[in-house]
GROMACS .gro file of C-alpha atoms in nm:
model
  314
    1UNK     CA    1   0.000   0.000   0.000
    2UNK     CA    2   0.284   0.246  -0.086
    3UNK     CA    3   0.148   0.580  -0.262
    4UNK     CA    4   0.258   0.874  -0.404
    5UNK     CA    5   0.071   1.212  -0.418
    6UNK     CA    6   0.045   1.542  -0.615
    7UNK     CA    7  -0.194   1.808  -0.537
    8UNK     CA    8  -0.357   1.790  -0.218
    9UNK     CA    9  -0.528   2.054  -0.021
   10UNK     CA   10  -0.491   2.086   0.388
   11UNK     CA   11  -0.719   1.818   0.456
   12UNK     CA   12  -0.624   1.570   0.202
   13UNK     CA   13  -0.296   1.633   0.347
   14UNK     CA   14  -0.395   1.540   0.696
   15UNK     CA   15  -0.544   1.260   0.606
   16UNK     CA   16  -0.300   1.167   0.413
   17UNK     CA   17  -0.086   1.217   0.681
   18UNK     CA   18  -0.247   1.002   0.940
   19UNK     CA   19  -0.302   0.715   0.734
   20UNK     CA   20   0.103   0.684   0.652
   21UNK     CA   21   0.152   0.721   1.093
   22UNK     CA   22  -0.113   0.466   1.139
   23UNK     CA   23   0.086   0.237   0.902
   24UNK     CA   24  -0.259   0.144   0.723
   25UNK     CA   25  -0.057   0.260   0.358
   26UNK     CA   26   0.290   0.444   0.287
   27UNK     CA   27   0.355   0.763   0.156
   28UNK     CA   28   0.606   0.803  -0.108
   29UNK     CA   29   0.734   1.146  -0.051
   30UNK     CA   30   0.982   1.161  -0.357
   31UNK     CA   31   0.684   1.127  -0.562
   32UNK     CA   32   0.671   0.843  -0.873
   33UNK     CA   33   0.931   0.645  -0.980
   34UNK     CA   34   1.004   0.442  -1.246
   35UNK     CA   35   1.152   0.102  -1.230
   36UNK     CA   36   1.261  -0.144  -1.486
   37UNK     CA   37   1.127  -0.523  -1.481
   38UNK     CA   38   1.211  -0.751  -1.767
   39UNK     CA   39   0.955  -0.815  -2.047
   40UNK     CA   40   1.005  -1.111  -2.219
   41UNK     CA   41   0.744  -0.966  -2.498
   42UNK     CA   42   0.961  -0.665  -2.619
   43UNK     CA   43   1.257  -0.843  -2.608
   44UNK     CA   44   1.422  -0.688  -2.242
   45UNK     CA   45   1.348  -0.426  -1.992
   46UNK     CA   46   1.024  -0.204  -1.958
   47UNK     CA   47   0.900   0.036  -1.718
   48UNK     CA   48   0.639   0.046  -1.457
   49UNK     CA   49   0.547   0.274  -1.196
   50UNK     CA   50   0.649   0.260  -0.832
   51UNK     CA   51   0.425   0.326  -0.627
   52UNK     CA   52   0.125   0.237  -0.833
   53UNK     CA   53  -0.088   0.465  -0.706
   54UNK     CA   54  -0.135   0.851  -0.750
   55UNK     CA   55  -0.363   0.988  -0.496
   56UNK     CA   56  -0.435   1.374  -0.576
   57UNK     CA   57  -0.704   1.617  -0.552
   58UNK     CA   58  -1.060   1.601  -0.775
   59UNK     CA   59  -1.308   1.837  -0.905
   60UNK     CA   60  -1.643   1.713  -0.963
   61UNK     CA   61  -1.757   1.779  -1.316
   62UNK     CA   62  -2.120   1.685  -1.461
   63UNK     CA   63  -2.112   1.298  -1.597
   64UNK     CA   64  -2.030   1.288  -1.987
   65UNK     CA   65  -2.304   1.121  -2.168
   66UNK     CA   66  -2.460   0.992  -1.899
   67UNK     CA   67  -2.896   0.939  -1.828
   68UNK     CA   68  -2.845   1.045  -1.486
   69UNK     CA   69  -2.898   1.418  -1.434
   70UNK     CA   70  -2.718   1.382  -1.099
   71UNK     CA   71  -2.398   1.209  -1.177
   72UNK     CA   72  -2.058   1.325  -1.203
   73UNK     CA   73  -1.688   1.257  -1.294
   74UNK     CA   74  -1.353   1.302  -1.086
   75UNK     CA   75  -1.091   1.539  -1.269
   76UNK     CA   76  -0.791   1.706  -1.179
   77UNK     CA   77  -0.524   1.945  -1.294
   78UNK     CA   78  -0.313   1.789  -1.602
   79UNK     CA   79   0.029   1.813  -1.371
   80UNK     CA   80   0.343   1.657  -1.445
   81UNK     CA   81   0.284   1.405  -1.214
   82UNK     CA   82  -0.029   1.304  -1.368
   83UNK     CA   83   0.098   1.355  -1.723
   84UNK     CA   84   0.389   1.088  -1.579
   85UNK     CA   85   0.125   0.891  -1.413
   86UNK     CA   86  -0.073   0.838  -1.686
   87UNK     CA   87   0.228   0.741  -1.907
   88UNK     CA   88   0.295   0.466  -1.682
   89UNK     CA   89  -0.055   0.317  -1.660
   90UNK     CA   90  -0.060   0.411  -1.288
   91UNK     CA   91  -0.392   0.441  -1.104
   92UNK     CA   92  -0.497   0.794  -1.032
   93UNK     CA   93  -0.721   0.837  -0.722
   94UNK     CA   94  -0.933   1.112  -0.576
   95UNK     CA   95  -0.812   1.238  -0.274
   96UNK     CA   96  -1.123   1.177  -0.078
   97UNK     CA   97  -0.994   0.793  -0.062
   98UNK     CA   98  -0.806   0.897   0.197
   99UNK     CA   99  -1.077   1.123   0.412
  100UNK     CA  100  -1.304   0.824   0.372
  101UNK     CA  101  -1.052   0.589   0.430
  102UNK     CA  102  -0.925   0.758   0.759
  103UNK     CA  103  -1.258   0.827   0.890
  104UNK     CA  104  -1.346   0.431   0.794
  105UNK     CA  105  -1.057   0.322   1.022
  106UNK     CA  106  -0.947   0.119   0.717
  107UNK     CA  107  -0.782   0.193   0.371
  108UNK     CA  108  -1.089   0.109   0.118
  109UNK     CA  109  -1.094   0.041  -0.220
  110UNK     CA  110  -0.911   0.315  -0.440
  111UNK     CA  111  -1.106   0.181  -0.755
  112UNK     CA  112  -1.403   0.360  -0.644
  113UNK     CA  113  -1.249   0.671  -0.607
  114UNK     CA  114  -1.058   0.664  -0.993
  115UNK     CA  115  -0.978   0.961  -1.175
  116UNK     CA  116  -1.085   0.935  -1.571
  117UNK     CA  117  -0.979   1.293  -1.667
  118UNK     CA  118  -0.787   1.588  -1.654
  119UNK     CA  119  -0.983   1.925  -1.626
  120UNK     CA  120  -0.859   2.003  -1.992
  121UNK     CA  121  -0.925   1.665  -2.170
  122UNK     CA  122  -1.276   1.682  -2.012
  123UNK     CA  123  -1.304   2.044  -2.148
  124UNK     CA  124  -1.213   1.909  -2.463
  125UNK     CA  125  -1.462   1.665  -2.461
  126UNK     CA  126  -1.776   1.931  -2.350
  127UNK     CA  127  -1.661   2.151  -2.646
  128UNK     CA  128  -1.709   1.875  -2.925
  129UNK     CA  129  -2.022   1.774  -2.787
  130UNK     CA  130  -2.060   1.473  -2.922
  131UNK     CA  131  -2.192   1.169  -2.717
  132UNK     CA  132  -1.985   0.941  -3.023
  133UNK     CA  133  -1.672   1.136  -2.910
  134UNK     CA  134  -1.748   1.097  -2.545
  135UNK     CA  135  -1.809   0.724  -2.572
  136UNK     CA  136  -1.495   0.748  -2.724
  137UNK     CA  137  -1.293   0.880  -2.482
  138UNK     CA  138  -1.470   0.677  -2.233
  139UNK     CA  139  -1.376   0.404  -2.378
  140UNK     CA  140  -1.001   0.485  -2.390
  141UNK     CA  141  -0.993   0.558  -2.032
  142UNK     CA  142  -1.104   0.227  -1.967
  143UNK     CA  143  -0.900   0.061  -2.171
  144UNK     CA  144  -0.617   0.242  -1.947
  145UNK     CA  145  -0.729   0.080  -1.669
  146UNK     CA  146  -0.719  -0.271  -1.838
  147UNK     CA  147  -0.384  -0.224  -2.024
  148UNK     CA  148  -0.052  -0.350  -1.855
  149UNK     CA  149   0.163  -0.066  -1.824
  150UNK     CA  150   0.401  -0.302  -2.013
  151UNK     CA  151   0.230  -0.201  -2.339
  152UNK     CA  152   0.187   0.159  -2.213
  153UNK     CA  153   0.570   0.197  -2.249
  154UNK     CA  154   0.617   0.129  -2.618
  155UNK     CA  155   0.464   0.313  -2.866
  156UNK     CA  156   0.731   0.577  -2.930
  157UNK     CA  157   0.985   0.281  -2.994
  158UNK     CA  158   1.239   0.362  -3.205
  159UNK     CA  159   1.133   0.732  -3.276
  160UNK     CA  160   1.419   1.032  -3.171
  161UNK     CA  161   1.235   1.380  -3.085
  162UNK     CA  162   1.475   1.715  -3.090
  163UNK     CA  163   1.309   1.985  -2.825
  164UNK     CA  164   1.366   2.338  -2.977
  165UNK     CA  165   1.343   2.574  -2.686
  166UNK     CA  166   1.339   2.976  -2.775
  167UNK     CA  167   1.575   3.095  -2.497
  168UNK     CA  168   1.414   3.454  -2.488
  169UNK     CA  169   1.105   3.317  -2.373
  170UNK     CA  170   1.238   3.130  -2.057
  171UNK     CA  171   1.461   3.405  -1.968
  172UNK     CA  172   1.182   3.610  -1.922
  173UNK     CA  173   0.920   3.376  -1.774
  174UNK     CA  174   0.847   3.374  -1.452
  175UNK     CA  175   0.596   3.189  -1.242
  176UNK     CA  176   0.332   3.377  -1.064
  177UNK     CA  177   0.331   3.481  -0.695
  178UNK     CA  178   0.163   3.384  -0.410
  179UNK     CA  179  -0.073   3.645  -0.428
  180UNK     CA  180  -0.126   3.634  -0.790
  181UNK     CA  181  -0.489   3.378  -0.751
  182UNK     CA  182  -0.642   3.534  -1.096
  183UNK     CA  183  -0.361   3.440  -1.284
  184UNK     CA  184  -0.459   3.112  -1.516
  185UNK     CA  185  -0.101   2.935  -1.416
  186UNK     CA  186  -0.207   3.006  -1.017
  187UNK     CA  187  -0.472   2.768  -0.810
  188UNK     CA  188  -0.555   2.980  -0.499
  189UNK     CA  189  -0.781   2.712  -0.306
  190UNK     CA  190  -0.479   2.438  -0.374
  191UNK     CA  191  -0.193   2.667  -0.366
  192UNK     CA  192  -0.019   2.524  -0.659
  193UNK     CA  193   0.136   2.675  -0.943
  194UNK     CA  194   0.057   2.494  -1.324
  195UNK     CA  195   0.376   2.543  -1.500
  196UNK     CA  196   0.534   2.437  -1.839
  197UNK     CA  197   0.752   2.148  -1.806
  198UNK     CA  198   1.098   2.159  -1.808
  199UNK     CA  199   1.338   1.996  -2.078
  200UNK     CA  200   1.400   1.671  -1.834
  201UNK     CA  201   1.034   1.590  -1.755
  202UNK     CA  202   0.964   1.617  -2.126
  203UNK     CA  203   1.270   1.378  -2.163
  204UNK     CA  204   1.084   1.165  -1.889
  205UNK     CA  205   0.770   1.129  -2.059
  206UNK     CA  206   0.875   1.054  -2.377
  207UNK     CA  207   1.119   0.789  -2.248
  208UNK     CA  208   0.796   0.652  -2.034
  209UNK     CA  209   0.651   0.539  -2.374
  210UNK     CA  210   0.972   0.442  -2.547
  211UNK     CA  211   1.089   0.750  -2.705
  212UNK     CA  212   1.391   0.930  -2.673
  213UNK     CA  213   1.492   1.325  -2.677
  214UNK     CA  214   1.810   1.544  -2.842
  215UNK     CA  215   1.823   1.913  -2.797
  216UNK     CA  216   2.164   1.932  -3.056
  217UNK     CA  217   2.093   1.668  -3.267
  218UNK     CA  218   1.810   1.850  -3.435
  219UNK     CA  219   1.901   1.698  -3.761
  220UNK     CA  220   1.890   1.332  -3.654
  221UNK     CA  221   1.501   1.352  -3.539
  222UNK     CA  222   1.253   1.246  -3.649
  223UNK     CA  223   0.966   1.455  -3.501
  224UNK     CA  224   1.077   1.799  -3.376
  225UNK     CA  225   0.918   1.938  -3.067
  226UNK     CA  226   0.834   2.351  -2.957
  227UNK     CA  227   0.724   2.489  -2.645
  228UNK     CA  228   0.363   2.541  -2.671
  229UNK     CA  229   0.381   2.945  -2.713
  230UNK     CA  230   0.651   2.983  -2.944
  231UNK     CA  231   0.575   3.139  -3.315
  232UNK     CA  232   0.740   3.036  -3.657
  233UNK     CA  233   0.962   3.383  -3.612
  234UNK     CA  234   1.096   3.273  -3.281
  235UNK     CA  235   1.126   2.867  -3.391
  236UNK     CA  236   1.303   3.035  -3.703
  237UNK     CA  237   1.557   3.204  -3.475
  238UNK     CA  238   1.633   2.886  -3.274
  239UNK     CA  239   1.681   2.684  -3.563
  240UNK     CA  240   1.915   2.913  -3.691
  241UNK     CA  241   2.143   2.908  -3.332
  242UNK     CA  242   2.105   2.567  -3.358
  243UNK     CA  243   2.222   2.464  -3.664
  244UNK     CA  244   2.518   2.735  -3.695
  245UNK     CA  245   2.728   2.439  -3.539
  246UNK     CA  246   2.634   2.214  -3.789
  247UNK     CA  247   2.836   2.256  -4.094
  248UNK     CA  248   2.705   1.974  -4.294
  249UNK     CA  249   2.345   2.154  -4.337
  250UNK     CA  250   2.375   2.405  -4.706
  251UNK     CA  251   2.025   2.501  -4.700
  252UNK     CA  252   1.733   2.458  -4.478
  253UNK     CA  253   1.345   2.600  -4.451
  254UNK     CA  254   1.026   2.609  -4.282
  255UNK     CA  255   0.733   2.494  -4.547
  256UNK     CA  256   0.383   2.437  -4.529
  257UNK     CA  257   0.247   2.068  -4.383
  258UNK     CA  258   0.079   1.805  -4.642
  259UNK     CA  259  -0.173   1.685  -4.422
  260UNK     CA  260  -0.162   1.349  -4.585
  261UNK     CA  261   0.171   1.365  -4.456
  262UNK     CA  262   0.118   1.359  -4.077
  263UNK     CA  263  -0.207   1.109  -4.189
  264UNK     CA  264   0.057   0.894  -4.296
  265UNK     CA  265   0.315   0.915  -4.007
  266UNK     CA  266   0.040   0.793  -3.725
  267UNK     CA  267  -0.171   0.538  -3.817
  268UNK     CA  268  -0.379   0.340  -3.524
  269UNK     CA  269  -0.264   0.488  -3.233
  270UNK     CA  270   0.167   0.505  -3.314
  271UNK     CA  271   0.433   0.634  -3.483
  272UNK     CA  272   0.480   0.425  -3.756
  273UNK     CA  273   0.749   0.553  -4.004
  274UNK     CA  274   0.943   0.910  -4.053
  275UNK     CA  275   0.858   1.165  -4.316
  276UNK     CA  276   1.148   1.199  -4.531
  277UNK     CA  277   1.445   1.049  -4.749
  278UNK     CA  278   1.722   1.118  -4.975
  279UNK     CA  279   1.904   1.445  -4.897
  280UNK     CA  280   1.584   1.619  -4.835
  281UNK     CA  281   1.467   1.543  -4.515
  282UNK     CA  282   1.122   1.699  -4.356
  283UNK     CA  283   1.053   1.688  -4.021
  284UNK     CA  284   0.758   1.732  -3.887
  285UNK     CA  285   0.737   2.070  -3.648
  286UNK     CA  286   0.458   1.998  -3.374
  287UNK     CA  287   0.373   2.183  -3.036
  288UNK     CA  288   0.442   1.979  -2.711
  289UNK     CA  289   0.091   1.961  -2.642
  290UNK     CA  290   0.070   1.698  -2.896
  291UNK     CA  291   0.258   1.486  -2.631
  292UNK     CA  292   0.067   1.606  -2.356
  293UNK     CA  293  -0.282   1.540  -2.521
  294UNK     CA  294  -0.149   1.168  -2.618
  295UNK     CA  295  -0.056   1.069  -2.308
  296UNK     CA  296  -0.433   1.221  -2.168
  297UNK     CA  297  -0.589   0.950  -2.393
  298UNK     CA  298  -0.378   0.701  -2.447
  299UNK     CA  299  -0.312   0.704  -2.782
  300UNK     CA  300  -0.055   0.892  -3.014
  301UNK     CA  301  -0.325   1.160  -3.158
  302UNK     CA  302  -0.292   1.266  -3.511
  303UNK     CA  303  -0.066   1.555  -3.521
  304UNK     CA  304  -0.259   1.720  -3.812
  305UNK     CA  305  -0.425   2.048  -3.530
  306UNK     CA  306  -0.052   2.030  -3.381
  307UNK     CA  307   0.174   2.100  -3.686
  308UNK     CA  308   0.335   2.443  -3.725
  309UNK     CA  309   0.541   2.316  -4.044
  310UNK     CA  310   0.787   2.090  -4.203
  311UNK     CA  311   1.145   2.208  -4.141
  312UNK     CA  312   1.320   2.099  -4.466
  313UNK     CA  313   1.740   2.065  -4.479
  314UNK     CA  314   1.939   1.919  -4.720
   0.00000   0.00000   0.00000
């Protein structure tokens, strides 16, 4: 009964709290892990999560597609933790599993307390309102409950992502402050703060399903990856840093997208080839919440509403 937890408010805390003194479950306070176990079905080593269980704090939300006027679903912030935990295949849980379970006397079962969604992919889901689409996305999330996180962990096999970063921007970001509770990154009742992810827990996620990341080897990739506000002008100046150390590249640009391009890089769910050959090579230029989104639903989404452009070199 180890755990790990993310956000939690003062009394999810305390509960929390008592349950690890009581010794009725323990309380991973370096957060998740990942561990390596072998898999005989890939061929070696895959990952799983340790502990198994996220516990963090819900938000009620009205019940998608559902007859009953009265129910509701469990979400939560879409947190690097949760991103991670998701990745993994790793049960996410409702903080009031542990105000239940202290006032029970007894740890009860987490299953009824599951988390389906993240605030924004149930947002996402309202906005197309269609009960097709939300039987859809139901169905996914069940299907992450019934997958082995052994399968979780390899559908970016064999695919290299470069992360373009536009050094400007970070430089002059800065999270909000305490007192800050209208800002949009800011949760005043939780007192969290959502912020972008840094270069390594990218890394980390993509790693969680297989993948791995460059941030010099931009011409070795295969998919390249840009912070979520960054414009053509600004990915066209960090291209150019970038590749001013790479002598071998005579000419490169930024072109328009072939959507039956992208159509033809994902099919069912993965990555299943690269996008160019011969000296022309295009990769395919796509926002990080491409990743973020495909880890939400368990499945690598079609990049098409992603793309910002091919970068071209030869």
């Amino acid at each position: 009964n180890i755990v790990a937890y993310d956000v939690l408010d003062s009394v999810e805390t305390a509960a929390l709290k008592t349950l690890h003194e009581q010794g009725l479950c323990q309380v991973a306070v370096d957060g998740l892990h990942t561990v390596h176990i072998m898999d005989p079905s890939h061929g070696g080593e895959s990952l799983v999560p340790f502990p198994a269980i996220l516990v963090t704090h819900a938000m009620d939300k009205p019940g998608l597609g559902s007859q009953n006027e009265h129910s509701t679903v469990a979400t939560c912030h879409r947190t690097y933790s949760y991103l991670k935990a998701r990745a993994l295949g790793a049960r996410i849980v409702d903080a009031r599993w542990a105000i239940d379970s202290q006032n029970a006397g007894t740890l009860l079962d987490c299953d009824m307390y599951k988390i389906c969604y993240d605030l924004e992919s149930y947002q996402d889901l309202v906005e197309q309102g269609s009960d097709g689409a939300i039987a859809s996305a139901s169905t996914r999330n069940m299907t992450i409950r019934r997958e082995s996180s052994l399968m979780l962990s390899h559908k970016l096999d064999g695919i290299t992502f470069g992360l373009l970063r536009e050094s400007s921007f970070w430089q002059n970001f800065s999270e909000p402050n305490d007192d800050e509770g209208e800002s949009q990154l800011f949760d005043p009742t939780l007192r969290t703060k959502l912020r972008p992810m840094t270069t390594p827990e990218i890394e980390t996620l993509l790693h969680c399903w297989g993948g791995r990341i460059t941030t010099v080897e931009l011409t070795e990739v295969d998919i390249l990856l840009v912070d979520e506000w960054m414009t053509l002008d600004q990915i066209t100046r960090g291209l150019e840093q970038d590749l001013k150390t790479h002598s071998d590249v005579k000419r490169w640009s930024i072109e328009s997208c072939k959507k039956e391009e992208l159509e033809d890089f994902v099919q069912g769910g993965t990555i299943v080839g690269d996008c160019g050959e011969g000296v022309h090579v295009r990769i395919p230029i796509i926002r990080t919440k491409w990743l973020e989104d495909s880890i939400c639903l368990n499945s690598v989404k079609s990049m098409t509403s992603y793309c910002l452009g091919m970068f071209i070199y030869s």
